[in-house]
Coordinates of C-alpha atoms and ligand atoms in Angstrom, one line a residue:
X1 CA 89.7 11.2 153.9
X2 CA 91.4 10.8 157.1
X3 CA 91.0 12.5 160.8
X4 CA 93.4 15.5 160.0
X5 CA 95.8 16.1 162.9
X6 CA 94.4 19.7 164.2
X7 CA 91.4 18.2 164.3
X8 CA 88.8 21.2 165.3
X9 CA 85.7 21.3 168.0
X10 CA 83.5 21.6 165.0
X11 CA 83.4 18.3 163.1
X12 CA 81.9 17.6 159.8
X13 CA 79.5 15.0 159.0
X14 CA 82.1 13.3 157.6
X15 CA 84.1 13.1 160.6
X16 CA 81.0 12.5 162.9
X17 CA 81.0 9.3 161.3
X18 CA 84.6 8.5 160.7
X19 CA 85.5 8.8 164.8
X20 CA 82.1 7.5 165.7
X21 CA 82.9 4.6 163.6
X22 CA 86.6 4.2 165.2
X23 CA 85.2 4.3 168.5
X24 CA 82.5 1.6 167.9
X25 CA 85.0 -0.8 166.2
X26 CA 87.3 -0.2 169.4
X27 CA 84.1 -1.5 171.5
X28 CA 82.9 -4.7 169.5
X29 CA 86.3 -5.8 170.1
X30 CA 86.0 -5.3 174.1
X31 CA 82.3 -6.9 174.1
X32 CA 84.0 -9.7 171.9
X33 CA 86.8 -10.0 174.7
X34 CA 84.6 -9.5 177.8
X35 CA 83.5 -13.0 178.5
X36 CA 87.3 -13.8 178.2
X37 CA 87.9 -11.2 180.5
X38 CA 89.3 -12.7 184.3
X39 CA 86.5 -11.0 186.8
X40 CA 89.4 -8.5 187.8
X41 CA 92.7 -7.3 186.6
X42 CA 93.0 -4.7 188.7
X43 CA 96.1 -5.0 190.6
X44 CA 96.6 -4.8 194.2
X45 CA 96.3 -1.1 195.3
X46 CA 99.4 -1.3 197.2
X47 CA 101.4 -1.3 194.3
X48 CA 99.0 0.8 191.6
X49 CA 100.6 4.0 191.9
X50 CA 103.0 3.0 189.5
X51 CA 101.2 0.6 186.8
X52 CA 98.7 4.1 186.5
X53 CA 101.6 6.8 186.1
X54 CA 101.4 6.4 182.5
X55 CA 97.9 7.6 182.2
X56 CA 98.4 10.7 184.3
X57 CA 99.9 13.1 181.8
X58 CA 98.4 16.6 181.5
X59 CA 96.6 17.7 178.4
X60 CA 98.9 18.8 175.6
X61 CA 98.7 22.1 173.6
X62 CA 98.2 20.3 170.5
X63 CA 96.1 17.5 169.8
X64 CA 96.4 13.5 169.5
X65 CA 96.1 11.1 167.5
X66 CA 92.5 9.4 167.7
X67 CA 93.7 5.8 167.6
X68 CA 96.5 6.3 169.8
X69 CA 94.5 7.8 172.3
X70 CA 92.1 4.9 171.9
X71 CA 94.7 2.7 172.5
X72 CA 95.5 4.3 176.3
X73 CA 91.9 4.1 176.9
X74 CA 91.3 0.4 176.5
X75 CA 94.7 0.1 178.2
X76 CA 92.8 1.6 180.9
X77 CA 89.4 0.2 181.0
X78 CA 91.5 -3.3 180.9
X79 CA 93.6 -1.9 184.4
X80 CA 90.0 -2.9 186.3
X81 CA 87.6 -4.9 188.0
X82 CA 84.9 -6.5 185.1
X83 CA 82.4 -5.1 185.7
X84 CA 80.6 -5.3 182.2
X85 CA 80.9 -9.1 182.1
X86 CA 79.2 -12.1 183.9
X87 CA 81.8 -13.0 186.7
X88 CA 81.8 -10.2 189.1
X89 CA 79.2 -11.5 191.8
X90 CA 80.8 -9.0 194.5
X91 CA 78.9 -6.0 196.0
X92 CA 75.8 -5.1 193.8
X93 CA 77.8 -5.5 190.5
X94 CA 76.6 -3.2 187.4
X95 CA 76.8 -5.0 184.0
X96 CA 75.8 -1.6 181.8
X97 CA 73.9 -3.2 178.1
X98 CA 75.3 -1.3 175.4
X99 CA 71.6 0.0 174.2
X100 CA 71.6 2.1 176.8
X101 CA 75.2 3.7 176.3
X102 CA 73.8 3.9 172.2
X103 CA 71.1 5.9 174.3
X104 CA 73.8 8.2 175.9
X105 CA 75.7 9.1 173.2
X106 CA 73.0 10.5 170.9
X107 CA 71.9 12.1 174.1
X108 CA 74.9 13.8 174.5
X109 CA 75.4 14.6 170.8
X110 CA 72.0 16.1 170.1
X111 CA 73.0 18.2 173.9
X112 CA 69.7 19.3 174.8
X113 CA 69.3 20.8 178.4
X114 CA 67.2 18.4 180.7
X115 CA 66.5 21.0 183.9
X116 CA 64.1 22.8 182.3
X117 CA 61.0 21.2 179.9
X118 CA 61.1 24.0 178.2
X119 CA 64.2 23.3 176.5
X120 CA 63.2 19.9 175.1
X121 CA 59.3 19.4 175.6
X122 CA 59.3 16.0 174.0
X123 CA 62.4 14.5 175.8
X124 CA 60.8 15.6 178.9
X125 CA 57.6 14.0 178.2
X126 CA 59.9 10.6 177.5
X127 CA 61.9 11.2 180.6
X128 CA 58.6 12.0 182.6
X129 CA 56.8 8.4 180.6
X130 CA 59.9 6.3 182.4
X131 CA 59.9 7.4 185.7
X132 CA 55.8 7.0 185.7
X133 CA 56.1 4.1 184.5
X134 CA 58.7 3.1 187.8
X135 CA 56.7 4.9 190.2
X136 CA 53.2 3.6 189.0
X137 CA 53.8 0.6 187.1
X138 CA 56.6 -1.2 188.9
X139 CA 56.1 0.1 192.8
X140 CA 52.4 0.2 192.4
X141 CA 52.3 3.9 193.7
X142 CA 49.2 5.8 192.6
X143 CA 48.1 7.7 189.1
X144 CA 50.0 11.2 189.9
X145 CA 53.5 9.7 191.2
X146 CA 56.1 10.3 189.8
X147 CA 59.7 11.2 190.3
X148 CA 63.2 12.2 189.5
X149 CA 66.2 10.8 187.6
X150 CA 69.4 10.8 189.9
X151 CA 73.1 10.0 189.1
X152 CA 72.0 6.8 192.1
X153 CA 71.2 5.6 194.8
X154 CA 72.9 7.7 197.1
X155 CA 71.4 10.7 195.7
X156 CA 67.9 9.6 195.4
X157 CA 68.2 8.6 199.1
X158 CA 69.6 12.5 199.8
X159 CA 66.4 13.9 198.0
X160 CA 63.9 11.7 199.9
X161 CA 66.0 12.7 203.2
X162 CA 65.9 16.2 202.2
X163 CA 61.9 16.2 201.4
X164 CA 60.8 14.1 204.4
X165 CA 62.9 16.7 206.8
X166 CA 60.9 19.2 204.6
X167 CA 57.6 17.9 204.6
X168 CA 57.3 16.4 208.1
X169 CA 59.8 19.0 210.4
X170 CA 59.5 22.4 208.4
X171 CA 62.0 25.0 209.0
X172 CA 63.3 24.0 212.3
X173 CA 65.4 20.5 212.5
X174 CA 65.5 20.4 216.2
X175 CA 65.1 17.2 217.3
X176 CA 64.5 15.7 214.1
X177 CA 64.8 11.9 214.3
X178 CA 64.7 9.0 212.0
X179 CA 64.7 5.3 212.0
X180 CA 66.2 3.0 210.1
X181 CA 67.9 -0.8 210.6
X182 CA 71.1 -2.1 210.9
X183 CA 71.1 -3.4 207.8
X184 CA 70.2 0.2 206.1
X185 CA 72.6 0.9 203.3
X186 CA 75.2 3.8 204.7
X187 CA 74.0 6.3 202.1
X188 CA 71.0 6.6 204.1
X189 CA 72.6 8.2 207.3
X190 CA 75.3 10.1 205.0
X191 CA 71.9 11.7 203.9
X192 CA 70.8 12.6 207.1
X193 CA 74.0 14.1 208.2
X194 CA 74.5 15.8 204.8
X195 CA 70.6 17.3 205.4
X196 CA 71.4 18.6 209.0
X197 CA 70.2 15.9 211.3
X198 CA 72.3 15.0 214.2
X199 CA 74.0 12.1 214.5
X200 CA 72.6 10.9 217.4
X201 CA 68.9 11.6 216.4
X202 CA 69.7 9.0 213.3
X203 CA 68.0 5.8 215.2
X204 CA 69.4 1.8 214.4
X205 CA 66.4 0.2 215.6
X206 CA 67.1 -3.7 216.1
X207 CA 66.4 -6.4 213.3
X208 CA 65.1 -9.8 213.8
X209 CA 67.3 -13.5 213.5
X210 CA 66.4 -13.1 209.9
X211 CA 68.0 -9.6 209.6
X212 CA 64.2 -7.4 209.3
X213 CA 63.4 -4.8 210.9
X214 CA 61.9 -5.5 214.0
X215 CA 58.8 -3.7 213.9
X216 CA 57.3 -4.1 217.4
X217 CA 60.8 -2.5 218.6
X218 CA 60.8 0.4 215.9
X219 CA 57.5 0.9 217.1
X220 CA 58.4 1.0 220.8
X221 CA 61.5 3.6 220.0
X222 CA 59.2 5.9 218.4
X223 CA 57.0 6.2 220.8
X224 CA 59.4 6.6 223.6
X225 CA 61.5 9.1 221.8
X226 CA 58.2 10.9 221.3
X227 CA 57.9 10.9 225.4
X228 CA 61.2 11.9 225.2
X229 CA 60.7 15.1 223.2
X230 CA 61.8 14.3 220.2
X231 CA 60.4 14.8 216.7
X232 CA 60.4 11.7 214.9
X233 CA 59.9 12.2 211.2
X234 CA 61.3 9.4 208.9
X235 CA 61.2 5.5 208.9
X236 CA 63.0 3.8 206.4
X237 CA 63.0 0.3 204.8
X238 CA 64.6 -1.6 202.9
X239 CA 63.3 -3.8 200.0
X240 CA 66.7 -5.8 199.1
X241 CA 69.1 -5.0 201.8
X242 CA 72.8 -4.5 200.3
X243 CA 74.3 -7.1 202.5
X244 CA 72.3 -10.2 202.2
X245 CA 69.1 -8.9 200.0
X246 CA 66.5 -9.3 202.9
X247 CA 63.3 -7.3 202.8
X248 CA 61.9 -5.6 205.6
X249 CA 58.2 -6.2 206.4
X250 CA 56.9 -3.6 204.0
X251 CA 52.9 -3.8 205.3
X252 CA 53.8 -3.5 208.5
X253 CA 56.3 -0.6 208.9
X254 CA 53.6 1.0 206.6
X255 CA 51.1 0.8 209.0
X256 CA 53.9 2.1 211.8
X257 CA 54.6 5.1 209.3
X258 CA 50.9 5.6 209.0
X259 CA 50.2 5.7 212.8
X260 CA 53.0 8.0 213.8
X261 CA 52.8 9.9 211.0
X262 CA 56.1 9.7 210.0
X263 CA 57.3 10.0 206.4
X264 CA 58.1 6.3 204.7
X265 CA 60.8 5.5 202.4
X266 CA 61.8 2.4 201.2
X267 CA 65.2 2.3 199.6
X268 CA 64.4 -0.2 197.2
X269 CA 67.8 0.5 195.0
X270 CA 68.9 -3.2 194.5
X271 CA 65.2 -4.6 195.3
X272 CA 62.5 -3.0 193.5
X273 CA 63.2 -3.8 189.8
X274 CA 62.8 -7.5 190.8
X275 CA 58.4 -6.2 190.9
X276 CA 58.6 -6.7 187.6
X277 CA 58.7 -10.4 188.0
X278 CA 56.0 -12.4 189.8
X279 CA 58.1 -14.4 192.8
X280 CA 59.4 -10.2 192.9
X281 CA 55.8 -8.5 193.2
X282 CA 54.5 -11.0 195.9
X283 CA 57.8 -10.9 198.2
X284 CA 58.3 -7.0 198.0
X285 CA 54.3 -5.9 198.4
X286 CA 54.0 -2.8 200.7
X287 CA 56.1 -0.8 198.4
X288 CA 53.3 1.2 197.0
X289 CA 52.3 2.3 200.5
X290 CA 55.3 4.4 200.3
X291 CA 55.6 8.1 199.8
X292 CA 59.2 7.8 198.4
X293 CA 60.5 5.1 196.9
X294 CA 64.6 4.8 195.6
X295 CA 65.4 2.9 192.6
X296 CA 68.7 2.1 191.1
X297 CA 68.4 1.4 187.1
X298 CA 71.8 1.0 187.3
X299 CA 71.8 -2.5 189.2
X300 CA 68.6 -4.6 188.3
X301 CA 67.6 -2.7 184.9
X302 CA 71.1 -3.4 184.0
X303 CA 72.0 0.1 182.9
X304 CA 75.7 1.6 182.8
X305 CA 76.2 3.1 186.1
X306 CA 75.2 6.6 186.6
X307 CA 71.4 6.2 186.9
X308 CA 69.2 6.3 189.9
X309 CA 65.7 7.0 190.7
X310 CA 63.6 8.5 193.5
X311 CA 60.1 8.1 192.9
X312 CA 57.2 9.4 195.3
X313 CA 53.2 9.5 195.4
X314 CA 53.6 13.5 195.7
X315 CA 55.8 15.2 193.3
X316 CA 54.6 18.4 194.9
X317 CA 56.7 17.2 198.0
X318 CA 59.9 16.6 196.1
X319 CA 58.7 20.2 194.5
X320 CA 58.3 21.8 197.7
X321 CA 61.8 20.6 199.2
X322 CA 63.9 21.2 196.2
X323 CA 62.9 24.8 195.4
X324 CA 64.7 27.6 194.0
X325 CA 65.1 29.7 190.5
X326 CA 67.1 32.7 189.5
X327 CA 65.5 35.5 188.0
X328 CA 67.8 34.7 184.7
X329 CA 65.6 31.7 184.4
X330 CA 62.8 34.2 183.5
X331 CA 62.1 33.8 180.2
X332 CA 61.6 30.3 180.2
X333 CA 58.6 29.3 179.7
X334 CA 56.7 26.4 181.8
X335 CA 53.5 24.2 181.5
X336 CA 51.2 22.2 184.3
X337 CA 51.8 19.4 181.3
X338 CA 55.1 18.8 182.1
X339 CA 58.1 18.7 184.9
X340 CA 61.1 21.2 185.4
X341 CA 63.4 18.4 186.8
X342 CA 65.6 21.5 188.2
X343 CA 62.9 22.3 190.4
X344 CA 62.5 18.1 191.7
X345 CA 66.0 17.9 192.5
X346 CA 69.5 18.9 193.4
X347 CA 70.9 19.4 189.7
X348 CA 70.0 22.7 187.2
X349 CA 71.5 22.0 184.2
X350 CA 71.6 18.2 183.5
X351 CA 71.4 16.0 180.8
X352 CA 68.2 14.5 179.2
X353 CA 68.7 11.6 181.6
X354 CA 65.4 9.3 180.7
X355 CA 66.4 8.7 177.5
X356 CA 69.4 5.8 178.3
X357 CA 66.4 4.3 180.2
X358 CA 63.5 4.7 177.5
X359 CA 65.6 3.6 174.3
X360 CA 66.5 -0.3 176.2
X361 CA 63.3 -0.1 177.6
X362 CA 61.8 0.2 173.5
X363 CA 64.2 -1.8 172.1
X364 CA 64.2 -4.8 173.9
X365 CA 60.6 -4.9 175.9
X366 CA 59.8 -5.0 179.4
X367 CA 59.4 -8.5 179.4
X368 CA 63.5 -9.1 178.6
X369 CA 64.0 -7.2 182.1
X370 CA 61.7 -9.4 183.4
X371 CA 62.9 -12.8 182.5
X372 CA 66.6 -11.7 183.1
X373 CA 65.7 -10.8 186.4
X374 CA 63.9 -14.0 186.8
X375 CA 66.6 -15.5 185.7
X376 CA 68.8 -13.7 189.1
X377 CA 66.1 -15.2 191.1
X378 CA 66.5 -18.8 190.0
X379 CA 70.3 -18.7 190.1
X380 CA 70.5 -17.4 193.8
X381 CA 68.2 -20.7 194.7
X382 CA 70.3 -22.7 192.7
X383 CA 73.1 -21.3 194.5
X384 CA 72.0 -21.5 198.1
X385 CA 70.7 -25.0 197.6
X386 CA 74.4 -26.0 196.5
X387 CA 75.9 -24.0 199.2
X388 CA 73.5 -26.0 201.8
X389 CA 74.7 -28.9 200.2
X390 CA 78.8 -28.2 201.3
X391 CA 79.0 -29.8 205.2
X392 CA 81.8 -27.1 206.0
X393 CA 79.5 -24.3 205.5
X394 CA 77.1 -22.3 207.4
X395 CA 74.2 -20.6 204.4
X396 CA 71.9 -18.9 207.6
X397 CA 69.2 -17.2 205.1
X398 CA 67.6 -18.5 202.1
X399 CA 67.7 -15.6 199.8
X400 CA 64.9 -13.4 199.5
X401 CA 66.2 -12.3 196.0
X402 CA 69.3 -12.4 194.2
X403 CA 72.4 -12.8 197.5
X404 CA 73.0 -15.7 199.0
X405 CA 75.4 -14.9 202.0
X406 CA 77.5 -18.3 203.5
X407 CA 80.2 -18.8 206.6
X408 CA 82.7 -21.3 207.7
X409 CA 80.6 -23.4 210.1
X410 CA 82.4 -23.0 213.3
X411 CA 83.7 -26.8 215.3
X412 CA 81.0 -26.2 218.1
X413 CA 79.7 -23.3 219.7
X414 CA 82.5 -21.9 221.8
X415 CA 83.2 -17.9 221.1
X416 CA 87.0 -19.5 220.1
X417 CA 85.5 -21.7 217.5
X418 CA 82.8 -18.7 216.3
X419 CA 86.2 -16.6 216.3
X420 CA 88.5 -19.4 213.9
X421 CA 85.5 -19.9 211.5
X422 CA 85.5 -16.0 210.8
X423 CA 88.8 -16.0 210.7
X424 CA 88.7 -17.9 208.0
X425 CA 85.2 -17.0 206.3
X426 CA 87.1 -13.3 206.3
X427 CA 90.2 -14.6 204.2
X428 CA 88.3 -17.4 202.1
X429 CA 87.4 -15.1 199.1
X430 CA 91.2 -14.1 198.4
X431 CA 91.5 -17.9 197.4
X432 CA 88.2 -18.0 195.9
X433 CA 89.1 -14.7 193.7
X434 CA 92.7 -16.0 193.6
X435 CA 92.0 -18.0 189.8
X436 CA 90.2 -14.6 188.2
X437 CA 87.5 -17.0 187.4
X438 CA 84.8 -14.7 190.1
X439 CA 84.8 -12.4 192.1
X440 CA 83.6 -12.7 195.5
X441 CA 83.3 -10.1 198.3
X442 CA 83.2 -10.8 202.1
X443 CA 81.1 -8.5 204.4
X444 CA 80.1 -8.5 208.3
X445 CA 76.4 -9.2 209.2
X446 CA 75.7 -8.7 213.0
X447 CA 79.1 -8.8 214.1
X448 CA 80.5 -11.6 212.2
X449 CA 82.1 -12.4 209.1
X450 CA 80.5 -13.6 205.7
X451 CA 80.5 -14.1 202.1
X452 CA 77.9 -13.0 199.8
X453 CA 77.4 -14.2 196.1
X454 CA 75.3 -11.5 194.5
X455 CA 73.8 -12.4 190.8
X456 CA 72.7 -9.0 189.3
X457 CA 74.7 -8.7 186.3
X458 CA 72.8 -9.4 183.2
X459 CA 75.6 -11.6 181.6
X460 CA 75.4 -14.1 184.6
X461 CA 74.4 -17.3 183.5
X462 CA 74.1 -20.8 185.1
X463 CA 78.0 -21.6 184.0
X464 CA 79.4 -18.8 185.7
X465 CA 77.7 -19.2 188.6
X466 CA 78.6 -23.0 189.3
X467 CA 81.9 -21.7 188.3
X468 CA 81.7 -19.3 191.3
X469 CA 80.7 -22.7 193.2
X470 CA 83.5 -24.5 191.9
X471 CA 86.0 -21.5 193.1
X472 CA 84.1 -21.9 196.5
X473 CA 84.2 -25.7 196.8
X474 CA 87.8 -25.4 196.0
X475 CA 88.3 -22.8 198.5
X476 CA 86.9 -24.6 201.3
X477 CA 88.4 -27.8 200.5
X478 CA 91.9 -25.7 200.6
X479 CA 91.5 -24.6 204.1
Ligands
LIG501 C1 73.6 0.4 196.2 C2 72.6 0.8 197.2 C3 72.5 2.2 197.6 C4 73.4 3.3 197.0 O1 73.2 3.4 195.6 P1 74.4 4.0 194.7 O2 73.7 4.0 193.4 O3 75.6 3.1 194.8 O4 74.7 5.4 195.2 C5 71.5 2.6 198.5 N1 70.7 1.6 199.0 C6 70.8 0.3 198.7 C7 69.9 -0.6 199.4 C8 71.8 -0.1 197.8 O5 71.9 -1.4 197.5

């Protein structure tokens, strides 16, 4: 039997397997290649028009030929940055385990709707068993949280935006003000401007030398914004800041939260898997104080991107803010039992989204997460004590978890020496990159230039990362 060439939407059994099979053979030959991989081939963007015209064609009339349109895809997942292998150690880097993408395509084969529990009780009840288990088991938040699946981050921060405006300011947004740090991941604001709060009521209260949250200052900004009219209704921390993983002081902006009554988040989207290990749960307690907590599965749980969390204590909150149903809804059926995810969130129709969380999490065991994410802890110490270790560098903050963030050390003090050292901290990782052995990205802390090595992908071992040194060693020696 072959794959005949008008091949039709409904496929036999038979051809179920047979492309199933040419597809999975296509990607144990790309796993088998990734850790040969250089940490990018994508090429520079000036010139990518061309190298991507070839993949640009509209769809034809009549259909393909399976293996040849294999062939352009893994031409095309090769035109990129590696993300599913061990060198990439820029921004919050993804990894994705194949479990999890196993997870995703029987999910999408079997095609049952995810908005409404009605329409697949039982995957509900598996989707609803993960995001307990991150809202009480891994934040610590009480029996009764829960939470919603998101496609990330960004999203999860746009529903806790959306239900603290809700909950705390009601129908009127007048003078609706939150708080959050210079060090707050963008998405946070994009929220806020997306959910109707002006840009000027969106607070940066200052941070301290070692880039928290100042709380005696966030404190004294509420209150005088208070005086000042003003209806301050969010504060927001951050458990694993983006730039240089820092955590904010969790107990006390809880307390702060708690005494204003304001509504507290913690975006905890690179930060809060690392609860699950020991050094993780001591250094980011004060997250189950919070009444919304985002999670990104898709950094430290390793998943294919595509998967965020937004867990809170009240899932009537999240409820309450993301109402709305259509009277065509109104033969479905519903239960106290279990959640309608379209009424938590943004999405109606959706995928069964807990399920490329549950299967990895049933397959391998918690305690795999756990000592891979140990692992990220123990390679960001081994890196920052090697970075110390270079004389030409500056390495300002031991890391709190997985990013350790370094600078050319300027001559002496002057602004023109603090100006030449950034000049060249800013172009060091094109010659650290230059090889294809890492990827490195620069990024500005507090005005000035600096390089972060973040160790999230789950392929990162020791080698790679003394490899990254190497690169760096060789980098600086260069300049
Ligand atoms: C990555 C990140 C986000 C955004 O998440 P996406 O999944 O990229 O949308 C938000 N907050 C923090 C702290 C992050 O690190």
């Amino acid at each position: 039997m072959g794959i005949p060439p008008h091949l039709p939407l409904e496929v036999s059994p038979e051809e179920v397997r047979e492309l199933g099979a040419a597809v999975v053979s296509r990607l144990a030959e790309f796993v088998a290649e990734v850790p040969r991989h250089p940490a990018s081939s994508a090429p520079d963007m000036a010139a990518v028009a061309e190298l991507v015209a070839p993949f640009t064609a509209a769809p034809p009339e009549e259909g393909g030929d399976l293996s040849v349109l294999l062939d352009r895809l893994c031409r095309a997942a090769d035109l990129a940055m590696e993300t599913a292998g061990p060198r990439v150690l820029a921004a919050i880097p993804g990894g994705g385990i194949y479990t999890s993408a196993l997870a995703e395509f029987f999910t999408r084969t079997v095609n049952r709707f995810g908005g409404l529990a009605a329409a697949a009780p039982a995957l509900t009840a598996m989707e609803e068993s993960v995001l307990r288990w991150m809202a009480q088991d891994v934040c610590g938040l009480p029996t009764g949280s829960s939470g919603i699946l998101t496609t990330g981050g960004s999203t999860a921060n746009l529903s806790a935006v959306v239900t603290a405006r809700h909950i705390r300011l009601g129908e009127s947004l007048e003078n609706g003000t939150l708080y959050v740090g210079a060090q707050t991941h963008h998405s946070v604001a994009k929220a806020a401007r997306i959910a109707g709060i002006r840009e000027r009521n969106i607070r940066v209260v200052p941070t301290t030398g070692r880039l928290h949250l100042d709380v005696a200052a966030t404190a004294e900004t509420i209150r005088r914004d208070r005086r000042d009219g003003l209806r301050p209704f969010l504060l927001v921390a951050t458990a694993g800041t983006t730039d240089a993983g820092t955590i904010d002081p969790l107990p006390a902006l809880a307390d702060l939260a708690e005494e204003e009554n304001l509504w507290f988040h913690v975006d905890a989207a690179y930060g809060g898997f690392f609860r699950l290990t020991e050094r993780g749960r001591r250094r980011l307690a004060g997250v189950e104080r919070a009444d919304s907590v985002t999670l990104d599965p898709h950094k430290t749980l390793f998943l294919p991107f595509g998967t965020g969390a937004l867990v809170v204590r009240d899932p009537g909150a999240l409820a309450a803010a993301h109402q709305g149903t259509g009277s065509v809804l109104q033969d479905v059926g519903s239960s106290d039992a279990l959640p309608d995810y379209a009424y938590r969130g943004i999405e109606l129709s959706r995928e069964n989204r807990g399920t490329r969380v549950w299967l990895p999490l049933h397959l391998h065991g918690v305690a795999a997460f756990r000592t891979a994410l140990d692992e990220k802890l123990d390679l960001a110490e081994h890196a920052y004590e090697q970075l110390t270790g270079m004389p030409a560098l500056d390495v300002p903050w031991r890391p709190e978890l997985s990013t350790v963030t370094f600078r050319i050390r300027p001559r002496d003090a002057s602004p023109e020496a603090v100006e030449k050292a950034d000049e060249a901290t800013r172009k060091l990782p094109q010659h650290i990159n230059a090889s294809g052995r890492v990827l490195i990205y620069s990024t500005v802390i507090e005005g000035r230039q600096a390089i972060r090595m973040c160790v999230v992908a789950y392929a990162t071992h020791r080698e790679h990362v003394d490899e990254a040194l190497d690169e760096i060693a060789a980098a600086v020696a260069a300049l």
